[in-house]
JSON list of N, CA and C in Angstrom, two decimals:
[
{"chain": "A", "resi": 83, "resn": "MET", "atom": "N", "xyz": [96.34, 79.00, 73.02]},
{"chain": "A", "resi": 83, "resn": "MET", "atom": "CA", "xyz": [95.86, 78.99, 74.37]},
{"chain": "A", "resi": 83, "resn": "MET", "atom": "C", "xyz": [96.99, 79.27, 75.36]},
{"chain": "A", "resi": 84, "resn": "LYS", "atom": "N", "xyz": [98.22, 79.18, 74.95]},
{"chain": "A", "resi": 84, "resn": "LYS", "atom": "CA", "xyz": [99.34, 79.46, 75.86]},
{"chain": "A", "resi": 84, "resn": "LYS", "atom": "C", "xyz": [99.36, 80.93, 76.21]},
{"chain": "A", "resi": 85, "resn": "ARG", "atom": "N", "xyz": [99.39, 81.20, 77.50]},
{"chain": "A", "resi": 85, "resn": "ARG", "atom": "CA", "xyz": [99.54, 82.56, 77.98]},
{"chain": "A", "resi": 85, "resn": "ARG", "atom": "C", "xyz": [100.28, 82.51, 79.30]},
{"chain": "A", "resi": 86, "resn": "ARG", "atom": "N", "xyz": [100.92, 83.57, 79.61]},
{"chain": "A", "resi": 86, "resn": "ARG", "atom": "CA", "xyz": [101.67, 83.63, 80.86]},
{"chain": "A", "resi": 86, "resn": "ARG", "atom": "C", "xyz": [100.73, 84.10, 81.95]},
{"chain": "A", "resi": 87, "resn": "ILE", "atom": "N", "xyz": [100.76, 83.40, 83.07]},
{"chain": "A", "resi": 87, "resn": "ILE", "atom": "CA", "xyz": [99.89, 83.74, 84.20]},
{"chain": "A", "resi": 87, "resn": "ILE", "atom": "C", "xyz": [100.68, 84.64, 85.15]},
{"chain": "A", "resi": 88, "resn": "SER", "atom": "N", "xyz": [100.16, 85.83, 85.36]},
{"chain": "A", "resi": 88, "resn": "SER", "atom": "CA", "xyz": [100.80, 86.74, 86.30]},
{"chain": "A", "resi": 88, "resn": "SER", "atom": "C", "xyz": [99.78, 87.15, 87.35]},
{"chain": "A", "resi": 89, "resn": "ASP", "atom": "N", "xyz": [100.25, 87.76, 88.40]},
{"chain": "A", "resi": 89, "resn": "ASP", "atom": "CA", "xyz": [99.36, 88.14, 89.51]},
{"chain": "A", "resi": 89, "resn": "ASP", "atom": "C", "xyz": [98.42, 89.28, 89.16]},
{"chain": "A", "resi": 90, "resn": "ASP", "atom": "N", "xyz": [98.74, 90.05, 88.16]},
{"chain": "A", "resi": 90, "resn": "ASP", "atom": "CA", "xyz": [97.93, 91.23, 87.88]},
{"chain": "A", "resi": 90, "resn": "ASP", "atom": "C", "xyz": [97.27, 91.21, 86.51]},
{"chain": "A", "resi": 91, "resn": "ASP", "atom": "N", "xyz": [97.03, 90.02, 85.93]},
{"chain": "A", "resi": 91, "resn": "ASP", "atom": "CA", "xyz": [96.44, 89.98, 84.60]},
{"chain": "A", "resi": 91, "resn": "ASP", "atom": "C", "xyz": [94.91, 90.02, 84.61]},
{"chain": "A", "resi": 92, "resn": "GLY", "atom": "N", "xyz": [94.29, 89.97, 85.79]},
{"chain": "A", "resi": 92, "resn": "GLY", "atom": "CA", "xyz": [92.84, 90.09, 85.88]},
{"chain": "A", "resi": 92, "resn": "GLY", "atom": "C", "xyz": [92.07, 88.83, 85.54]},
{"chain": "A", "resi": 93, "resn": "VAL", "atom": "N", "xyz": [92.73, 87.75, 85.23]},
{"chain": "A", "resi": 93, "resn": "VAL", "atom": "CA", "xyz": [92.06, 86.50, 84.89]},
{"chain": "A", "resi": 93, "resn": "VAL", "atom": "C", "xyz": [91.60, 85.82, 86.18]},
{"chain": "A", "resi": 94, "resn": "LEU", "atom": "N", "xyz": [90.32, 85.47, 86.25]},
{"chain": "A", "resi": 94, "resn": "LEU", "atom": "CA", "xyz": [89.78, 84.84, 87.45]},
{"chain": "A", "resi": 94, "resn": "LEU", "atom": "C", "xyz": [89.79, 83.32, 87.38]},
{"chain": "A", "resi": 95, "resn": "THR", "atom": "N", "xyz": [89.72, 82.76, 86.17]},
{"chain": "A", "resi": 95, "resn": "THR", "atom": "CA", "xyz": [89.71, 81.30, 86.02]},
{"chain": "A", "resi": 95, "resn": "THR", "atom": "C", "xyz": [90.68, 80.88, 84.93]},
{"chain": "A", "resi": 96, "resn": "LEU", "atom": "N", "xyz": [91.09, 79.62, 85.03]},
{"chain": "A", "resi": 96, "resn": "LEU", "atom": "CA", "xyz": [91.99, 79.02, 84.04]},
{"chain": "A", "resi": 96, "resn": "LEU", "atom": "C", "xyz": [91.31, 77.80, 83.43]},
{"chain": "A", "resi": 97, "resn": "GLU", "atom": "N", "xyz": [91.74, 77.41, 82.26]},
{"chain": "A", "resi": 97, "resn": "GLU", "atom": "CA", "xyz": [91.32, 76.14, 81.69]},
{"chain": "A", "resi": 97, "resn": "GLU", "atom": "C", "xyz": [92.02, 75.04, 82.46]},
{"chain": "A", "resi": 98, "resn": "VAL", "atom": "N", "xyz": [91.42, 73.87, 82.55]},
{"chain": "A", "resi": 98, "resn": "VAL", "atom": "CA", "xyz": [92.02, 72.75, 83.30]},
{"chain": "A", "resi": 98, "resn": "VAL", "atom": "C", "xyz": [93.40, 72.40, 82.74]},
{"chain": "A", "resi": 99, "resn": "PRO", "atom": "N", "xyz": [93.57, 72.24, 81.41]},
{"chain": "A", "resi": 99, "resn": "PRO", "atom": "CA", "xyz": [94.90, 71.93, 80.89]},
{"chain": "A", "resi": 99, "resn": "PRO", "atom": "C", "xyz": [95.93, 73.03, 81.17]},
{"chain": "A", "resi": 100, "resn": "GLU", "atom": "N", "xyz": [95.47, 74.26, 81.19]},
{"chain": "A", "resi": 100, "resn": "GLU", "atom": "CA", "xyz": [96.35, 75.39, 81.47]},
{"chain": "A", "resi": 100, "resn": "GLU", "atom": "C", "xyz": [96.86, 75.34, 82.91]},
{"chain": "A", "resi": 101, "resn": "ALA", "atom": "N", "xyz": [95.97, 75.02, 83.86]},
{"chain": "A", "resi": 101, "resn": "ALA", "atom": "CA", "xyz": [96.38, 74.89, 85.26]},
{"chain": "A", "resi": 101, "resn": "ALA", "atom": "C", "xyz": [97.32, 73.70, 85.42]},
{"chain": "A", "resi": 102, "resn": "GLY", "atom": "N", "xyz": [97.01, 72.59, 84.79]},
{"chain": "A", "resi": 102, "resn": "GLY", "atom": "CA", "xyz": [97.86, 71.42, 84.88]},
{"chain": "A", "resi": 102, "resn": "GLY", "atom": "C", "xyz": [99.23, 71.65, 84.28]},
{"chain": "A", "resi": 103, "resn": "ALA", "atom": "N", "xyz": [99.28, 72.40, 83.20]},
{"chain": "A", "resi": 103, "resn": "ALA", "atom": "CA", "xyz": [100.56, 72.69, 82.55]},
{"chain": "A", "resi": 103, "resn": "ALA", "atom": "C", "xyz": [101.49, 73.47, 83.47]},
{"chain": "A", "resi": 104, "resn": "MET", "atom": "N", "xyz": [100.92, 74.21, 84.41]},
{"chain": "A", "resi": 104, "resn": "MET", "atom": "CA", "xyz": [101.73, 74.98, 85.35]},
{"chain": "A", "resi": 104, "resn": "MET", "atom": "C", "xyz": [102.56, 74.06, 86.24]},
{"chain": "A", "resi": 105, "resn": "VAL", "atom": "N", "xyz": [102.13, 72.81, 86.39]},
{"chain": "A", "resi": 105, "resn": "VAL", "atom": "CA", "xyz": [102.86, 71.85, 87.22]},
{"chain": "A", "resi": 105, "resn": "VAL", "atom": "C", "xyz": [103.37, 70.67, 86.39]},
{"chain": "A", "resi": 106, "resn": "GLY", "atom": "N", "xyz": [103.40, 70.86, 85.06]},
{"chain": "A", "resi": 106, "resn": "GLY", "atom": "CA", "xyz": [103.99, 69.86, 84.18]},
{"chain": "A", "resi": 106, "resn": "GLY", "atom": "C", "xyz": [103.09, 68.71, 83.80]},
{"chain": "A", "resi": 107, "resn": "LEU", "atom": "N", "xyz": [101.77, 68.86, 83.94]},
{"chain": "A", "resi": 107, "resn": "LEU", "atom": "CA", "xyz": [100.84, 67.80, 83.58]},
{"chain": "A", "resi": 107, "resn": "LEU", "atom": "C", "xyz": [100.39, 67.93, 82.13]},
{"chain": "A", "resi": 108, "resn": "SER", "atom": "N", "xyz": [100.13, 66.80, 81.50]},
{"chain": "A", "resi": 108, "resn": "SER", "atom": "CA", "xyz": [99.56, 66.79, 80.15]},
{"chain": "A", "resi": 108, "resn": "SER", "atom": "C", "xyz": [98.07, 67.14, 80.25]},
{"chain": "A", "resi": 109, "resn": "ARG", "atom": "N", "xyz": [97.43, 67.31, 79.12]},
{"chain": "A", "resi": 109, "resn": "ARG", "atom": "CA", "xyz": [96.00, 67.62, 79.09]},
{"chain": "A", "resi": 109, "resn": "ARG", "atom": "C", "xyz": [95.20, 66.54, 79.82]},
{"chain": "A", "resi": 110, "resn": "ASN", "atom": "N", "xyz": [95.44, 65.27, 79.46]},
{"chain": "A", "resi": 110, "resn": "ASN", "atom": "CA", "xyz": [94.68, 64.17, 80.08]},
{"chain": "A", "resi": 110, "resn": "ASN", "atom": "C", "xyz": [94.98, 64.07, 81.57]},
{"chain": "A", "resi": 111, "resn": "ALA", "atom": "N", "xyz": [96.24, 64.19, 81.95]},
{"chain": "A", "resi": 111, "resn": "ALA", "atom": "CA", "xyz": [96.60, 64.11, 83.36]},
{"chain": "A", "resi": 111, "resn": "ALA", "atom": "C", "xyz": [95.97, 65.26, 84.15]},
{"chain": "A", "resi": 112, "resn": "SER", "atom": "N", "xyz": [95.83, 66.41, 83.53]},
{"chain": "A", "resi": 112, "resn": "SER", "atom": "CA", "xyz": [95.20, 67.56, 84.18]},
{"chain": "A", "resi": 112, "resn": "SER", "atom": "C", "xyz": [93.74, 67.27, 84.51]},
{"chain": "A", "resi": 113, "resn": "TYR", "atom": "N", "xyz": [93.01, 66.72, 83.54]},
{"chain": "A", "resi": 113, "resn": "TYR", "atom": "CA", "xyz": [91.60, 66.39, 83.77]},
{"chain": "A", "resi": 113, "resn": "TYR", "atom": "C", "xyz": [91.46, 65.27, 84.80]},
{"chain": "A", "resi": 114, "resn": "GLU", "atom": "N", "xyz": [92.38, 64.31, 84.80]},
{"chain": "A", "resi": 114, "resn": "GLU", "atom": "CA", "xyz": [92.35, 63.24, 85.81]},
{"chain": "A", "resi": 114, "resn": "GLU", "atom": "C", "xyz": [92.60, 63.81, 87.21]},
{"chain": "A", "resi": 115, "resn": "ALA", "atom": "N", "xyz": [93.56, 64.74, 87.32]},
{"chain": "A", "resi": 115, "resn": "ALA", "atom": "CA", "xyz": [93.85, 65.37, 88.61]},
{"chain": "A", "resi": 115, "resn": "ALA", "atom": "C", "xyz": [92.64, 66.18, 89.08]},
{"chain": "A", "resi": 116, "resn": "ALA", "atom": "N", "xyz": [91.96, 66.84, 88.15]},
{"chain": "A", "resi": 116, "resn": "ALA", "atom": "CA", "xyz": [90.76, 67.61, 88.50]},
{"chain": "A", "resi": 116, "resn": "ALA", "atom": "C", "xyz": [89.66, 66.67, 88.98]},
{"chain": "A", "resi": 117, "resn": "ALA", "atom": "N", "xyz": [89.51, 65.52, 88.33]},
{"chain": "A", "resi": 117, "resn": "ALA", "atom": "CA", "xyz": [88.49, 64.55, 88.73]},
{"chain": "A", "resi": 117, "resn": "ALA", "atom": "C", "xyz": [88.77, 63.99, 90.13]},
{"chain": "A", "resi": 118, "resn": "ARG", "atom": "N", "xyz": [90.05, 63.87, 90.48]},
{"chain": "A", "resi": 118, "resn": "ARG", "atom": "CA", "xyz": [90.43, 63.38, 91.82]},
{"chain": "A", "resi": 118, "resn": "ARG", "atom": "C", "xyz": [90.36, 64.49, 92.87]},
{"chain": "A", "resi": 119, "resn": "GLY", "atom": "N", "xyz": [90.14, 65.72, 92.46]},
{"chain": "A", "resi": 119, "resn": "GLY", "atom": "CA", "xyz": [90.07, 66.84, 93.40]},
{"chain": "A", "resi": 119, "resn": "GLY", "atom": "C", "xyz": [91.41, 67.47, 93.69]},
{"chain": "A", "resi": 120, "resn": "GLU", "atom": "N", "xyz": [92.45, 67.06, 92.97]},
{"chain": "A", "resi": 120, "resn": "GLU", "atom": "CA", "xyz": [93.78, 67.61, 93.20]},
{"chain": "A", "resi": 120, "resn": "GLU", "atom": "C", "xyz": [93.93, 69.00, 92.58]},
{"chain": "A", "resi": 121, "resn": "ILE", "atom": "N", "xyz": [93.14, 69.28, 91.57]},
{"chain": "A", "resi": 121, "resn": "ILE", "atom": "CA", "xyz": [93.05, 70.62, 90.98]},
{"chain": "A", "resi": 121, "resn": "ILE", "atom": "C", "xyz": [91.64, 71.12, 91.30]},
{"chain": "A", "resi": 122, "resn": "PRO", "atom": "N", "xyz": [91.51, 72.26, 92.01]},
{"chain": "A", "resi": 122, "resn": "PRO", "atom": "CA", "xyz": [90.18, 72.76, 92.35]},
{"chain": "A", "resi": 122, "resn": "PRO", "atom": "C", "xyz": [89.45, 73.21, 91.09]},
{"chain": "A", "resi": 123, "resn": "THR", "atom": "N", "xyz": [88.16, 72.90, 91.01]},
{"chain": "A", "resi": 123, "resn": "THR", "atom": "CA", "xyz": [87.41, 73.25, 89.81]},
{"chain": "A", "resi": 123, "resn": "THR", "atom": "C", "xyz": [86.04, 73.82, 90.15]},
{"chain": "A", "resi": 124, "resn": "LEU", "atom": "N", "xyz": [85.50, 74.55, 89.21]},
{"chain": "A", "resi": 124, "resn": "LEU", "atom": "CA", "xyz": [84.12, 75.04, 89.22]},
{"chain": "A", "resi": 124, "resn": "LEU", "atom": "C", "xyz": [83.46, 74.51, 87.96]},
{"chain": "A", "resi": 125, "resn": "ARG", "atom": "N", "xyz": [82.24, 73.99, 88.09]},
{"chain": "A", "resi": 125, "resn": "ARG", "atom": "CA", "xyz": [81.52, 73.49, 86.92]},
{"chain": "A", "resi": 125, "resn": "ARG", "atom": "C", "xyz": [80.37, 74.42, 86.59]},
{"chain": "A", "resi": 126, "resn": "PHE", "atom": "N", "xyz": [80.31, 74.82, 85.33]},
{"chain": "A", "resi": 126, "resn": "PHE", "atom": "CA", "xyz": [79.23, 75.63, 84.80]},
{"chain": "A", "resi": 126, "resn": "PHE", "atom": "C", "xyz": [78.61, 74.82, 83.67]},
{"chain": "A", "resi": 127, "resn": "GLY", "atom": "N", "xyz": [77.59, 74.04, 83.99]},
{"chain": "A", "resi": 127, "resn": "GLY", "atom": "CA", "xyz": [77.04, 73.13, 82.99]},
{"chain": "A", "resi": 127, "resn": "GLY", "atom": "C", "xyz": [78.10, 72.09, 82.63]},
{"chain": "A", "resi": 128, "resn": "ARG", "atom": "N", "xyz": [78.50, 72.07, 81.36]},
{"chain": "A", "resi": 128, "resn": "ARG", "atom": "CA", "xyz": [79.56, 71.16, 80.93]},
{"chain": "A", "resi": 128, "resn": "ARG", "atom": "C", "xyz": [80.94, 71.78, 80.98]},
{"chain": "A", "resi": 129, "resn": "LEU", "atom": "N", "xyz": [81.00, 73.06, 81.26]},
{"chain": "A", "resi": 129, "resn": "LEU", "atom": "CA", "xyz": [82.27, 73.79, 81.28]},
{"chain": "A", "resi": 129, "resn": "LEU", "atom": "C", "xyz": [82.94, 73.63, 82.64]},
{"chain": "A", "resi": 130, "resn": "LEU", "atom": "N", "xyz": [84.21, 73.25, 82.62]},
{"chain": "A", "resi": 130, "resn": "LEU", "atom": "CA", "xyz": [84.99, 73.05, 83.84]},
{"chain": "A", "resi": 130, "resn": "LEU", "atom": "C", "xyz": [86.10, 74.10, 83.88]},
{"chain": "A", "resi": 131, "resn": "LYS", "atom": "N", "xyz": [86.12, 74.90, 84.93]},
{"chain": "A", "resi": 131, "resn": "LYS", "atom": "CA", "xyz": [87.13, 75.95, 85.07]},
{"chain": "A", "resi": 131, "resn": "LYS", "atom": "C", "xyz": [87.86, 75.80, 86.40]},
{"chain": "A", "resi": 132, "resn": "VAL", "atom": "N", "xyz": [89.08, 76.32, 86.45]},
{"chain": "A", "resi": 132, "resn": "VAL", "atom": "CA", "xyz": [89.89, 76.29, 87.67]},
{"chain": "A", "resi": 132, "resn": "VAL", "atom": "C", "xyz": [89.96, 77.71, 88.22]},
{"chain": "A", "resi": 133, "resn": "PRO", "atom": "N", "xyz": [89.48, 77.92, 89.46]},
{"chain": "A", "resi": 133, "resn": "PRO", "atom": "CA", "xyz": [89.60, 79.26, 90.05]},
{"chain": "A", "resi": 133, "resn": "PRO", "atom": "C", "xyz": [91.07, 79.58, 90.26]},
{"chain": "A", "resi": 134, "resn": "ARG", "atom": "N", "xyz": [91.53, 80.63, 89.63]},
{"chain": "A", "resi": 134, "resn": "ARG", "atom": "CA", "xyz": [92.94, 80.99, 89.62]},
{"chain": "A", "resi": 134, "resn": "ARG", "atom": "C", "xyz": [93.49, 81.20, 91.02]},
{"chain": "A", "resi": 135, "resn": "ALA", "atom": "N", "xyz": [92.77, 81.94, 91.86]},
{"chain": "A", "resi": 135, "resn": "ALA", "atom": "CA", "xyz": [93.26, 82.25, 93.21]},
{"chain": "A", "resi": 135, "resn": "ALA", "atom": "C", "xyz": [93.40, 80.97, 94.04]},
{"chain": "A", "resi": 136, "resn": "ALA", "atom": "N", "xyz": [92.41, 80.08, 93.97]},
{"chain": "A", "resi": 136, "resn": "ALA", "atom": "CA", "xyz": [92.47, 78.83, 94.74]},
{"chain": "A", "resi": 136, "resn": "ALA", "atom": "C", "xyz": [93.61, 77.94, 94.25]},
{"chain": "A", "resi": 137, "resn": "TRP", "atom": "N", "xyz": [93.83, 77.91, 92.95]},
{"chain": "A", "resi": 137, "resn": "TRP", "atom": "CA", "xyz": [94.91, 77.08, 92.38]},
{"chain": "A", "resi": 137, "resn": "TRP", "atom": "C", "xyz": [96.27, 77.62, 92.80]},
{"chain": "A", "resi": 138, "resn": "LEU", "atom": "N", "xyz": [96.47, 78.92, 92.74]},
{"chain": "A", "resi": 138, "resn": "LEU", "atom": "CA", "xyz": [97.75, 79.51, 93.14]},
{"chain": "A", "resi": 138, "resn": "LEU", "atom": "C", "xyz": [98.00, 79.31, 94.63]},
{"chain": "A", "resi": 139, "resn": "ARG", "atom": "N", "xyz": [96.94, 79.42, 95.45]},
{"chain": "A", "resi": 139, "resn": "ARG", "atom": "CA", "xyz": [97.07, 79.16, 96.89]},
{"chain": "A", "resi": 139, "resn": "ARG", "atom": "C", "xyz": [97.50, 77.71, 97.14]},
{"chain": "A", "resi": 140, "resn": "LYS", "atom": "N", "xyz": [96.87, 76.80, 96.42]},
{"chain": "A", "resi": 140, "resn": "LYS", "atom": "CA", "xyz": [97.20, 75.38, 96.59]},
{"chain": "A", "resi": 140, "resn": "LYS", "atom": "C", "xyz": [98.64, 75.10, 96.20]},
{"chain": "A", "resi": 141, "resn": "LEU", "atom": "N", "xyz": [99.12, 75.76, 95.18]},
{"chain": "A", "resi": 141, "resn": "LEU", "atom": "CA", "xyz": [100.50, 75.56, 94.74]},
{"chain": "A", "resi": 141, "resn": "LEU", "atom": "C", "xyz": [101.50, 76.09, 95.75]},
{"chain": "A", "resi": 142, "resn": "GLU", "atom": "N", "xyz": [101.11, 77.09, 96.53]},
{"chain": "A", "resi": 142, "resn": "GLU", "atom": "CA", "xyz": [102.00, 77.68, 97.52]},
{"chain": "A", "resi": 142, "resn": "GLU", "atom": "C", "xyz": [102.06, 76.87, 98.81]},
{"chain": "A", "resi": 143, "resn": "GLN", "atom": "N", "xyz": [101.05, 76.03, 99.08]},
{"chain": "A", "resi": 143, "resn": "GLN", "atom": "CA", "xyz": [100.99, 75.28, 100.33]},
{"chain": "A", "resi": 143, "resn": "GLN", "atom": "C", "xyz": [101.58, 73.89, 100.13]},
{"chain": "A", "resi": 144, "resn": "PRO", "atom": "N", "xyz": [102.36, 73.41, 101.11]},
{"chain": "A", "resi": 144, "resn": "PRO", "atom": "CA", "xyz": [102.86, 72.04, 101.02]},
{"chain": "A", "resi": 144, "resn": "PRO", "atom": "C", "xyz": [101.70, 71.06, 101.14]},
{"chain": "A", "resi": 145, "resn": "ASP", "atom": "N", "xyz": [101.74, 70.01, 100.36]},
{"chain": "A", "resi": 145, "resn": "ASP", "atom": "CA", "xyz": [100.68, 69.01, 100.35]},
{"chain": "A", "resi": 145, "resn": "ASP", "atom": "C", "xyz": [100.83, 68.10, 101.57]},
{"chain": "A", "resi": 146, "resn": "ALA", "atom": "N", "xyz": [99.78, 67.96, 102.34]},
{"chain": "A", "resi": 146, "resn": "ALA", "atom": "CA", "xyz": [99.82, 67.13, 103.55]},
{"chain": "A", "resi": 146, "resn": "ALA", "atom": "C", "xyz": [100.12, 65.67, 103.21]},
{"chain": "A", "resi": 147, "resn": "ALA", "atom": "N", "xyz": [99.61, 65.18, 102.09]},
{"chain": "A", "resi": 147, "resn": "ALA", "atom": "CA", "xyz": [99.88, 63.79, 101.70]},
{"chain": "A", "resi": 147, "resn": "ALA", "atom": "C", "xyz": [101.35, 63.59, 101.39]},
{"chain": "A", "resi": 148, "resn": "GLN", "atom": "N", "xyz": [101.97, 64.57, 100.74]},
{"chain": "A", "resi": 148, "resn": "GLN", "atom": "CA", "xyz": [103.39, 64.45, 100.43]},
{"chain": "A", "resi": 148, "resn": "GLN", "atom": "C", "xyz": [104.22, 64.53, 101.70]},
{"chain": "A", "resi": 149, "resn": "LEU", "atom": "N", "xyz": [103.81, 65.37, 102.65]},
{"chain": "A", "resi": 149, "resn": "LEU", "atom": "CA", "xyz": [104.55, 65.49, 103.90]},
{"chain": "A", "resi": 149, "resn": "LEU", "atom": "C", "xyz": [104.46, 64.20, 104.70]},
{"chain": "A", "resi": 150, "resn": "SER", "atom": "N", "xyz": [103.27, 63.59, 104.73]},
{"chain": "A", "resi": 150, "resn": "SER", "atom": "CA", "xyz": [103.12, 62.35, 105.48]},
{"chain": "A", "resi": 150, "resn": "SER", "atom": "C", "xyz": [103.80, 61.19, 104.79]},
{"chain": "A", "resi": 151, "resn": "ALA", "atom": "N", "xyz": [104.01, 61.27, 103.48]},
{"chain": "A", "resi": 151, "resn": "ALA", "atom": "CA", "xyz": [104.71, 60.21, 102.76]},
{"chain": "A", "resi": 151, "resn": "ALA", "atom": "C", "xyz": [106.17, 60.15, 103.18]},
{"chain": "A", "resi": 152, "resn": "ASN", "atom": "N", "xyz": [106.70, 61.26, 103.69]},
{"chain": "A", "resi": 152, "resn": "ASN", "atom": "CA", "xyz": [108.09, 61.31, 104.13]},
{"chain": "A", "resi": 152, "resn": "ASN", "atom": "C", "xyz": [108.26, 60.79, 105.55]},
{"chain": "A", "resi": 153, "resn": "VAL", "atom": "N", "xyz": [107.17, 60.44, 106.22]},
{"chain": "A", "resi": 153, "resn": "VAL", "atom": "CA", "xyz": [107.23, 59.95, 107.58]},
{"chain": "A", "resi": 153, "resn": "VAL", "atom": "C", "xyz": [106.90, 58.46, 107.58]},
{"chain": "A", "resi": 154, "resn": "THR", "atom": "N", "xyz": [107.77, 57.66, 108.12]},
{"chain": "A", "resi": 154, "resn": "THR", "atom": "CA", "xyz": [107.57, 56.22, 108.22]},
{"chain": "A", "resi": 154, "resn": "THR", "atom": "C", "xyz": [107.14, 55.88, 109.63]},
{"chain": "A", "resi": 155, "resn": "THR", "atom": "N", "xyz": [106.06, 55.13, 109.76]},
{"chain": "A", "resi": 155, "resn": "THR", "atom": "CA", "xyz": [105.59, 54.72, 111.08]},
{"chain": "A", "resi": 155, "resn": "THR", "atom": "C", "xyz": [106.16, 53.34, 111.39]},
{"chain": "A", "resi": 156, "resn": "ILE", "atom": "N", "xyz": [106.80, 53.25, 112.54]},
{"chain": "A", "resi": 156, "resn": "ILE", "atom": "CA", "xyz": [107.40, 52.00, 112.99]},
{"chain": "A", "resi": 156, "resn": "ILE", "atom": "C", "xyz": [106.70, 51.58, 114.27]},
{"chain": "A", "resi": 157, "resn": "LYS", "atom": "N", "xyz": [106.12, 50.38, 114.28]},
{"chain": "A", "resi": 157, "resn": "LYS", "atom": "CA", "xyz": [105.45, 49.89, 115.47]},
{"chain": "A", "resi": 157, "resn": "LYS", "atom": "C", "xyz": [106.39, 48.98, 116.24]},
{"chain": "A", "resi": 158, "resn": "ARG", "atom": "N", "xyz": [106.55, 49.29, 117.51]},
{"chain": "A", "resi": 158, "resn": "ARG", "atom": "CA", "xyz": [107.39, 48.50, 118.42]},
{"chain": "A", "resi": 158, "resn": "ARG", "atom": "C", "xyz": [106.54, 48.13, 119.62]},
{"chain": "A", "resi": 159, "resn": "GLY", "atom": "N", "xyz": [106.09, 46.89, 119.65]},
{"chain": "A", "resi": 159, "resn": "GLY", "atom": "CA", "xyz": [105.24, 46.47, 120.77]},
{"chain": "A", "resi": 159, "resn": "GLY", "atom": "C", "xyz": [103.99, 47.30, 120.82]},
{"chain": "A", "resi": 160, "resn": "LYS", "atom": "N", "xyz": [103.76, 47.97, 121.96]},
{"chain": "A", "resi": 160, "resn": "LYS", "atom": "CA", "xyz": [102.55, 48.78, 122.13]},
{"chain": "A", "resi": 160, "resn": "LYS", "atom": "C", "xyz": [102.78, 50.24, 121.74]},
{"chain": "A", "resi": 161, "resn": "SER", "atom": "N", "xyz": [104.03, 50.63, 121.49]},
{"chain": "A", "resi": 161, "resn": "SER", "atom": "CA", "xyz": [104.31, 52.03, 121.17]},
{"chain": "A", "resi": 161, "resn": "SER", "atom": "C", "xyz": [104.50, 52.19, 119.67]},
{"chain": "A", "resi": 162, "resn": "THR", "atom": "N", "xyz": [104.27, 53.38, 119.19]},
{"chain": "A", "resi": 162, "resn": "THR", "atom": "CA", "xyz": [104.46, 53.72, 117.78]},
{"chain": "A", "resi": 162, "resn": "THR", "atom": "C", "xyz": [105.47, 54.84, 117.70]},
{"chain": "A", "resi": 163, "resn": "VAL", "atom": "N", "xyz": [106.44, 54.66, 116.83]},
{"chain": "A", "resi": 163, "resn": "VAL", "atom": "CA", "xyz": [107.49, 55.66, 116.63]},
{"chain": "A", "resi": 163, "resn": "VAL", "atom": "C", "xyz": [107.41, 56.16, 115.20]},
{"chain": "A", "resi": 164, "resn": "LYS", "atom": "N", "xyz": [107.42, 57.47, 115.01]},
{"chain": "A", "resi": 164, "resn": "LYS", "atom": "CA", "xyz": [107.43, 58.03, 113.66]},
{"chain": "A", "resi": 164, "resn": "LYS", "atom": "C", "xyz": [108.83, 58.51, 113.36]},
{"chain": "A", "resi": 165, "resn": "HIS", "atom": "N", "xyz": [109.32, 58.10, 112.21]},
{"chain": "A", "resi": 165, "resn": "HIS", "atom": "CA", "xyz": [110.67, 58.43, 111.79]},
{"chain": "A", "resi": 165, "resn": "HIS", "atom": "C", "xyz": [110.59, 59.20, 110.48]},
{"chain": "A", "resi": 166, "resn": "LYS", "atom": "N", "xyz": [111.15, 60.38, 110.48]},
{"chain": "A", "resi": 166, "resn": "LYS", "atom": "CA", "xyz": [111.17, 61.18, 109.26]},
{"chain": "A", "resi": 166, "resn": "LYS", "atom": "C", "xyz": [112.38, 60.77, 108.44]},
{"chain": "A", "resi": 167, "resn": "GLY", "atom": "N", "xyz": [112.14, 60.34, 107.19]},
{"chain": "A", "resi": 167, "resn": "GLY", "atom": "CA", "xyz": [113.26, 59.87, 106.40]},
{"chain": "A", "resi": 167, "resn": "GLY", "atom": "C", "xyz": [113.20, 60.17, 104.99]}
]
């Protein structure tokens, strides 16, 4: 099942473990990420596929949750200060 994913191979969908492996996830972790919505999926009956274009787009965009994790909110009285750290 190992294959190299390139921009011009014509493949429209990936297997869930294959998409997860692109970011270092195990088979089980890949399916868990898909269940949480972290890996975009299409369901065809019992078959679960990852749309290649959507997955590659997601990998290119910074994750908003990760960006906000780097910002600490400090409350001082009635004002709120955000500190990037």
